[in-house]
Coordinates of N, CA and C in Angstrom, one line a residue:
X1 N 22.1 -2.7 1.3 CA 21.4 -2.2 2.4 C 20.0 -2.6 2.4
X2 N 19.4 -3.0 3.6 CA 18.0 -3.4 3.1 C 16.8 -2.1 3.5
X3 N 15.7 -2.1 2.9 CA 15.2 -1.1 2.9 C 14.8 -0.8 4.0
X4 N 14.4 -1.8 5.2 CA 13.8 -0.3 6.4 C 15.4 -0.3 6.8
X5 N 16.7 -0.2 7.0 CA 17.5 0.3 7.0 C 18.0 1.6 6.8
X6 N 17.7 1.5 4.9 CA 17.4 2.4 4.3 C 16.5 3.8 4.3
X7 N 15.3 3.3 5.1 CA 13.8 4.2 5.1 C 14.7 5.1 6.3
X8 N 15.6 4.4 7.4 CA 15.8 5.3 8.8 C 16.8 6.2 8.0
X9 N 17.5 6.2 7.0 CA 18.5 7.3 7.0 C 18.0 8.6 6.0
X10 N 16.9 8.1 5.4 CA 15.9 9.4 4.7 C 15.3 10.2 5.6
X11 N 14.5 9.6 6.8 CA 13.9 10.1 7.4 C 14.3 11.3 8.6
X12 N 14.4 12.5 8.0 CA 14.6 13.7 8.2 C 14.3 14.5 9.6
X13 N 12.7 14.3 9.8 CA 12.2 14.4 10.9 C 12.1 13.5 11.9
X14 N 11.9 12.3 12.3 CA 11.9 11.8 13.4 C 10.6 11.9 14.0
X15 N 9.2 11.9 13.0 CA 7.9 12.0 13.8 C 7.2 11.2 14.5
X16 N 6.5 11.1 14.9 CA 6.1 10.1 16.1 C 5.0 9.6 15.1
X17 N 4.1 8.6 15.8 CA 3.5 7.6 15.5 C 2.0 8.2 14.1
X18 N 1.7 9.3 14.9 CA 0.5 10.3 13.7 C 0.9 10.5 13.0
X19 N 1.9 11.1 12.6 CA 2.7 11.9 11.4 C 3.2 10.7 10.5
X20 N 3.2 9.3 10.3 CA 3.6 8.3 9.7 C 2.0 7.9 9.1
X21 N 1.1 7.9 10.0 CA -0.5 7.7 9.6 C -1.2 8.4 8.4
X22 N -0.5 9.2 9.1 CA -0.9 10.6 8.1 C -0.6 10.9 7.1
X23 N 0.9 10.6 6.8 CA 1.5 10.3 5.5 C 1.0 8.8 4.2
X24 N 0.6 8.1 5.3 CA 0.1 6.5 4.8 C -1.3 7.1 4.0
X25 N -2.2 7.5 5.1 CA -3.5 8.4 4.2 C -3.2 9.4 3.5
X26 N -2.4 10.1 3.3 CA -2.0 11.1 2.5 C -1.6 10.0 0.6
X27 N -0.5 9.8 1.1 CA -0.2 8.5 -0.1 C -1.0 7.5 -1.1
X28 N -2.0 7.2 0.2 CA -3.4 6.2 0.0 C -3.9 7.0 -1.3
X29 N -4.6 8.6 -0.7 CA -5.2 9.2 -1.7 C -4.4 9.3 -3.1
X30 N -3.3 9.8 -2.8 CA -2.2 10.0 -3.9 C -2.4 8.6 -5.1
X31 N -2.1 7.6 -4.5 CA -2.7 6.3 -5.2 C -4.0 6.3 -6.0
X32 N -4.9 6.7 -5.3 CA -6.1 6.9 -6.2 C -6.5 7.7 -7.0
X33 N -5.8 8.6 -6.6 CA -5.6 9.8 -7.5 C -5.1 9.4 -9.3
X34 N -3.9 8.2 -9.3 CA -3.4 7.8 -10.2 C -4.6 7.0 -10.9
X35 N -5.1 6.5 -10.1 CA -6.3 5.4 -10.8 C -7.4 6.1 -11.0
X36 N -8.2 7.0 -10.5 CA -8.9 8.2 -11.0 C -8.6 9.3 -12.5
X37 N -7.3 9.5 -12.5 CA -6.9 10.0 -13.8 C -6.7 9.1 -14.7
X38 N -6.5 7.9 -15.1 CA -6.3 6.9 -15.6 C -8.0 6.4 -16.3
X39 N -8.7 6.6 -15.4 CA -10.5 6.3 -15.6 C -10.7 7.8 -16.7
X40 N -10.3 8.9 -15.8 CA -10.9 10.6 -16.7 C -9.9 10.0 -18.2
X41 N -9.4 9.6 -18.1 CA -8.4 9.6 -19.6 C -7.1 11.0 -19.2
X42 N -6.6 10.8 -18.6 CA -5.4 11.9 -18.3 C -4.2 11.3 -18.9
X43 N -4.2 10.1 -18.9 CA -3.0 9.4 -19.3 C -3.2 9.2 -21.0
X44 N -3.9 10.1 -21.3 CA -4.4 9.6 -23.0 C -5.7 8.9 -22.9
X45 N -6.5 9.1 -24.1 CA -7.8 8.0 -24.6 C -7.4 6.9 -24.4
X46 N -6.6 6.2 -24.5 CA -6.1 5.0 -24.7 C -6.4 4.1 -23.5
X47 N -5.7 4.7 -22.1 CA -6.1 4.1 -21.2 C -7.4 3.8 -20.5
X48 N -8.1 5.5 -20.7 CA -9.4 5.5 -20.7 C -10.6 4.3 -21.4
X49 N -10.2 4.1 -22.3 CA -10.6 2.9 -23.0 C -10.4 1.5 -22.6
X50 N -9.1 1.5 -22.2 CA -8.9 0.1 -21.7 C -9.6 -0.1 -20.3
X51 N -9.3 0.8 -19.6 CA -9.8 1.0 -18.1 C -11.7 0.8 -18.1
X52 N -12.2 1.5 -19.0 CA -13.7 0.9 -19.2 C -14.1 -0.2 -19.7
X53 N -12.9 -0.7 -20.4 CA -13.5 -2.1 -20.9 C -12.9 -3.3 -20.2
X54 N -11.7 -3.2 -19.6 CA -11.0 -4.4 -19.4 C -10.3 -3.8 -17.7
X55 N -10.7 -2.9 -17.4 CA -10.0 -2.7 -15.6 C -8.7 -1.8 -15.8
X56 N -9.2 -0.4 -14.7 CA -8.0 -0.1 -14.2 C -6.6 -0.8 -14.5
X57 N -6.4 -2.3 -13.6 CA -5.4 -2.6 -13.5 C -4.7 -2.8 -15.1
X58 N -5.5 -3.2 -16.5 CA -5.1 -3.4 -17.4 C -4.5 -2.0 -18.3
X59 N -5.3 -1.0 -17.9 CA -5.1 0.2 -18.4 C -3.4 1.0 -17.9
X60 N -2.9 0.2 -16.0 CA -1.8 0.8 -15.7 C -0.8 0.0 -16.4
X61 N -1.3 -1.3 -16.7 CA 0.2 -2.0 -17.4 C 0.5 -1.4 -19.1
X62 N -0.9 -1.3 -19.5 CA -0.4 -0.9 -20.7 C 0.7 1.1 -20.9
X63 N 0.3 1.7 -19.7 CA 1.0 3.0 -19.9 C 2.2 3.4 -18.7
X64 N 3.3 3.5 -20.0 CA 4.3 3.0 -18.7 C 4.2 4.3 -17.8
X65 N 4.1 5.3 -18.2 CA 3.8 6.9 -17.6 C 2.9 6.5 -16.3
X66 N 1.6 6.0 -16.6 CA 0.6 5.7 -15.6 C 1.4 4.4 -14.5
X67 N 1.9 3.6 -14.8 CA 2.4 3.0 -13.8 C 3.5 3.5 -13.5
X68 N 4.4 4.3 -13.8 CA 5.7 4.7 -13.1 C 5.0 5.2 -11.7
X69 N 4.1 6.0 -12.3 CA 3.2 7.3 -11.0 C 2.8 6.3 -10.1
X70 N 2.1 5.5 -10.6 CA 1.8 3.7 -9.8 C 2.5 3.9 -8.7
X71 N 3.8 3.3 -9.2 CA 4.9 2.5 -8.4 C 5.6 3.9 -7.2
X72 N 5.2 4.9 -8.4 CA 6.0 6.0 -7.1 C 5.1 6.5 -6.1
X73 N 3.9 6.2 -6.1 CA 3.2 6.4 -4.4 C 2.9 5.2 -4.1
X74 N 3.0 3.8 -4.7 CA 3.1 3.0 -3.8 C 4.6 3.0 -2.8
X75 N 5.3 3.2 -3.7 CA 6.7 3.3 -2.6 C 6.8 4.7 -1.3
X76 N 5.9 5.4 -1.6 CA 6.0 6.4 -0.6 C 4.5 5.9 0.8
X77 N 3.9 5.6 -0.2 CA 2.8 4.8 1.2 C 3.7 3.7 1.7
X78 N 4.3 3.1 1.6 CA 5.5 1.7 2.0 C 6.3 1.9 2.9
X79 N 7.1 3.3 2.4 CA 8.0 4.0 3.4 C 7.2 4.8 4.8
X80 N 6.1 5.5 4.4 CA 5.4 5.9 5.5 C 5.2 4.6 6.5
X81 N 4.7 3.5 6.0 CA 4.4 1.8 6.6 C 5.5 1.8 7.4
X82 N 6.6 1.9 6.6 CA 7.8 1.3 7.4 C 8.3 2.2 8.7
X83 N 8.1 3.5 8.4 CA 8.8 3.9 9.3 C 7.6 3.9 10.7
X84 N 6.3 4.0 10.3 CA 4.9 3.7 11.6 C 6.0 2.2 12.4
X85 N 5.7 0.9 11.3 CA 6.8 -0.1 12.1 C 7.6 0.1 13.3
X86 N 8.0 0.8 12.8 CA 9.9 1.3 13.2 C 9.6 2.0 14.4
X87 N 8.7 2.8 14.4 CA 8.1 3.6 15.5 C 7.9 2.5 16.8
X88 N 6.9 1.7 16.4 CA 6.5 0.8 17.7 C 7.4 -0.5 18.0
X89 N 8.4 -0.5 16.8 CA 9.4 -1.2 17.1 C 8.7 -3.0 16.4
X90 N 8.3 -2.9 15.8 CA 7.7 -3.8 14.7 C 8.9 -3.9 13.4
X91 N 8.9 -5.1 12.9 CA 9.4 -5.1 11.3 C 7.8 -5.7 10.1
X92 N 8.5 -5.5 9.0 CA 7.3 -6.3 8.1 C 7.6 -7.9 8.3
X93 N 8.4 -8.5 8.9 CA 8.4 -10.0 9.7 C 7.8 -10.5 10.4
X94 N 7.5 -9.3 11.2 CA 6.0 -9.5 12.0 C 4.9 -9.4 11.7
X95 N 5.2 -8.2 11.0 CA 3.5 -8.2 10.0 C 3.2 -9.4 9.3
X96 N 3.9 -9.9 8.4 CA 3.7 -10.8 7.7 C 3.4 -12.4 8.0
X97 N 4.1 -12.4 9.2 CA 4.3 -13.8 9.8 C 3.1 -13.8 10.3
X98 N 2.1 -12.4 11.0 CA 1.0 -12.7 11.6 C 0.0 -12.7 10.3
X99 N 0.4 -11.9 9.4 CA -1.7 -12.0 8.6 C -0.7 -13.1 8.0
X100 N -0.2 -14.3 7.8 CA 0.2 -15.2 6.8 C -0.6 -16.5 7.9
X101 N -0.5 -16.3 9.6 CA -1.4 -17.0 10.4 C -2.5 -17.2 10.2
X102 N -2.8 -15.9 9.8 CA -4.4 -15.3 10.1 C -5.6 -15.9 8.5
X103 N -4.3 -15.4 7.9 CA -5.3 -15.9 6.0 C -4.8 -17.5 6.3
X104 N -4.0 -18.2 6.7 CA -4.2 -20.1 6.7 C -4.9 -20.2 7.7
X105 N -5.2 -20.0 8.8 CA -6.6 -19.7 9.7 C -8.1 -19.7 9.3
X106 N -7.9 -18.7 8.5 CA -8.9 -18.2 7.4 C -9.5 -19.2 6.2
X107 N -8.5 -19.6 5.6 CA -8.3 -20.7 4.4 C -9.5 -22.1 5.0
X108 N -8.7 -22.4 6.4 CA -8.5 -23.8 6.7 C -10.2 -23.5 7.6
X109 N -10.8 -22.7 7.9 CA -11.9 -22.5 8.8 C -13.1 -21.6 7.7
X110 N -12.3 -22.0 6.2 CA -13.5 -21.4 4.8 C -14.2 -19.8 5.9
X111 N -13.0 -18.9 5.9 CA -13.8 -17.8 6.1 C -12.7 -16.8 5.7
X112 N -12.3 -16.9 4.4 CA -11.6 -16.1 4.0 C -12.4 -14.5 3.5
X113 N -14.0 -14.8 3.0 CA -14.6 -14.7 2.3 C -15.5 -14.1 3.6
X114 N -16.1 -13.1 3.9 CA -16.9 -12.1 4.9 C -16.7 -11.0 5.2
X115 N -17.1 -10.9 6.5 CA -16.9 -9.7 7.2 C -16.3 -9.9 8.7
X116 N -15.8 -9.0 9.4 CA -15.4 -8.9 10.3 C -13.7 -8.9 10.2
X117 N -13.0 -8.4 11.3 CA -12.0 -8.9 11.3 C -11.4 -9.7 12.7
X118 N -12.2 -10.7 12.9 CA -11.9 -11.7 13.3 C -13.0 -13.2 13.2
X119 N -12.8 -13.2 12.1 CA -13.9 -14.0 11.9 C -13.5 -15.7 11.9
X120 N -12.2 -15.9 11.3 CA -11.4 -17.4 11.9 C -11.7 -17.7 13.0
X121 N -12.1 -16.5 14.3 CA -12.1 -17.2 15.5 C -13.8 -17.8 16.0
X122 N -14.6 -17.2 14.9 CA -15.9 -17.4 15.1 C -16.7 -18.8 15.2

């Protein structure tokens, strides 16, 4: 089964387009949340150590506890993604196919690198 297939038979309520938003920002935080406790040392000294010396990201590979938590609100901000999608009648095919335009657009017109978001067209 593939996963937004999958995301429509979990999904319990049936909420409209806010209530997918709102779970995406909800999740978002949840995510930082993981990387904030990881900085305090909640995952042990250990991480805390690595995380000031060598980056967050090196601190979640070394603790599998800290990246399980990782992996489990990124999959729930993913599914909130999916089902916003699913709402407007979008897949990640589309998503993808369009920012994969936009960053070789980007690349090929050296403005990957700024501000704005539409700056390839500038």
């Amino acid at each position: 089964m593939l996963y937004e297939d999958f995301v429509k038979t979990t999904d319990i309520s049936n909420h409209d387009l806010q209530f997918y938003m709102d779970g995406m920002n909800e999740e978002n935080g949840e995510i930082s949340g993981v990387l904030k406790r990881i900085r305090r040392g909640d995952y042990g000294d250990g991480t805390k150590s690595i995380s000031e010396t060598e980056g967050v990201g090196n601190a979640l590979r070394s603790n599998t506890v800290a990246l399980l938590d990782f992996i489990k609100e990124v999959g729930d901000e993913h599914w909130y993604q999916t089902r916003a999608l699913q709402v407007l009648g979008l897949s990640w095919s589309d998503v993808e196919s369009l920012n994969m335009s936009k960053l070789k657009k980007r690349k090929e017109t050296d403005t990957l690198m700024g501000k704005g978001d539409n700056r390839e067209n500038e």
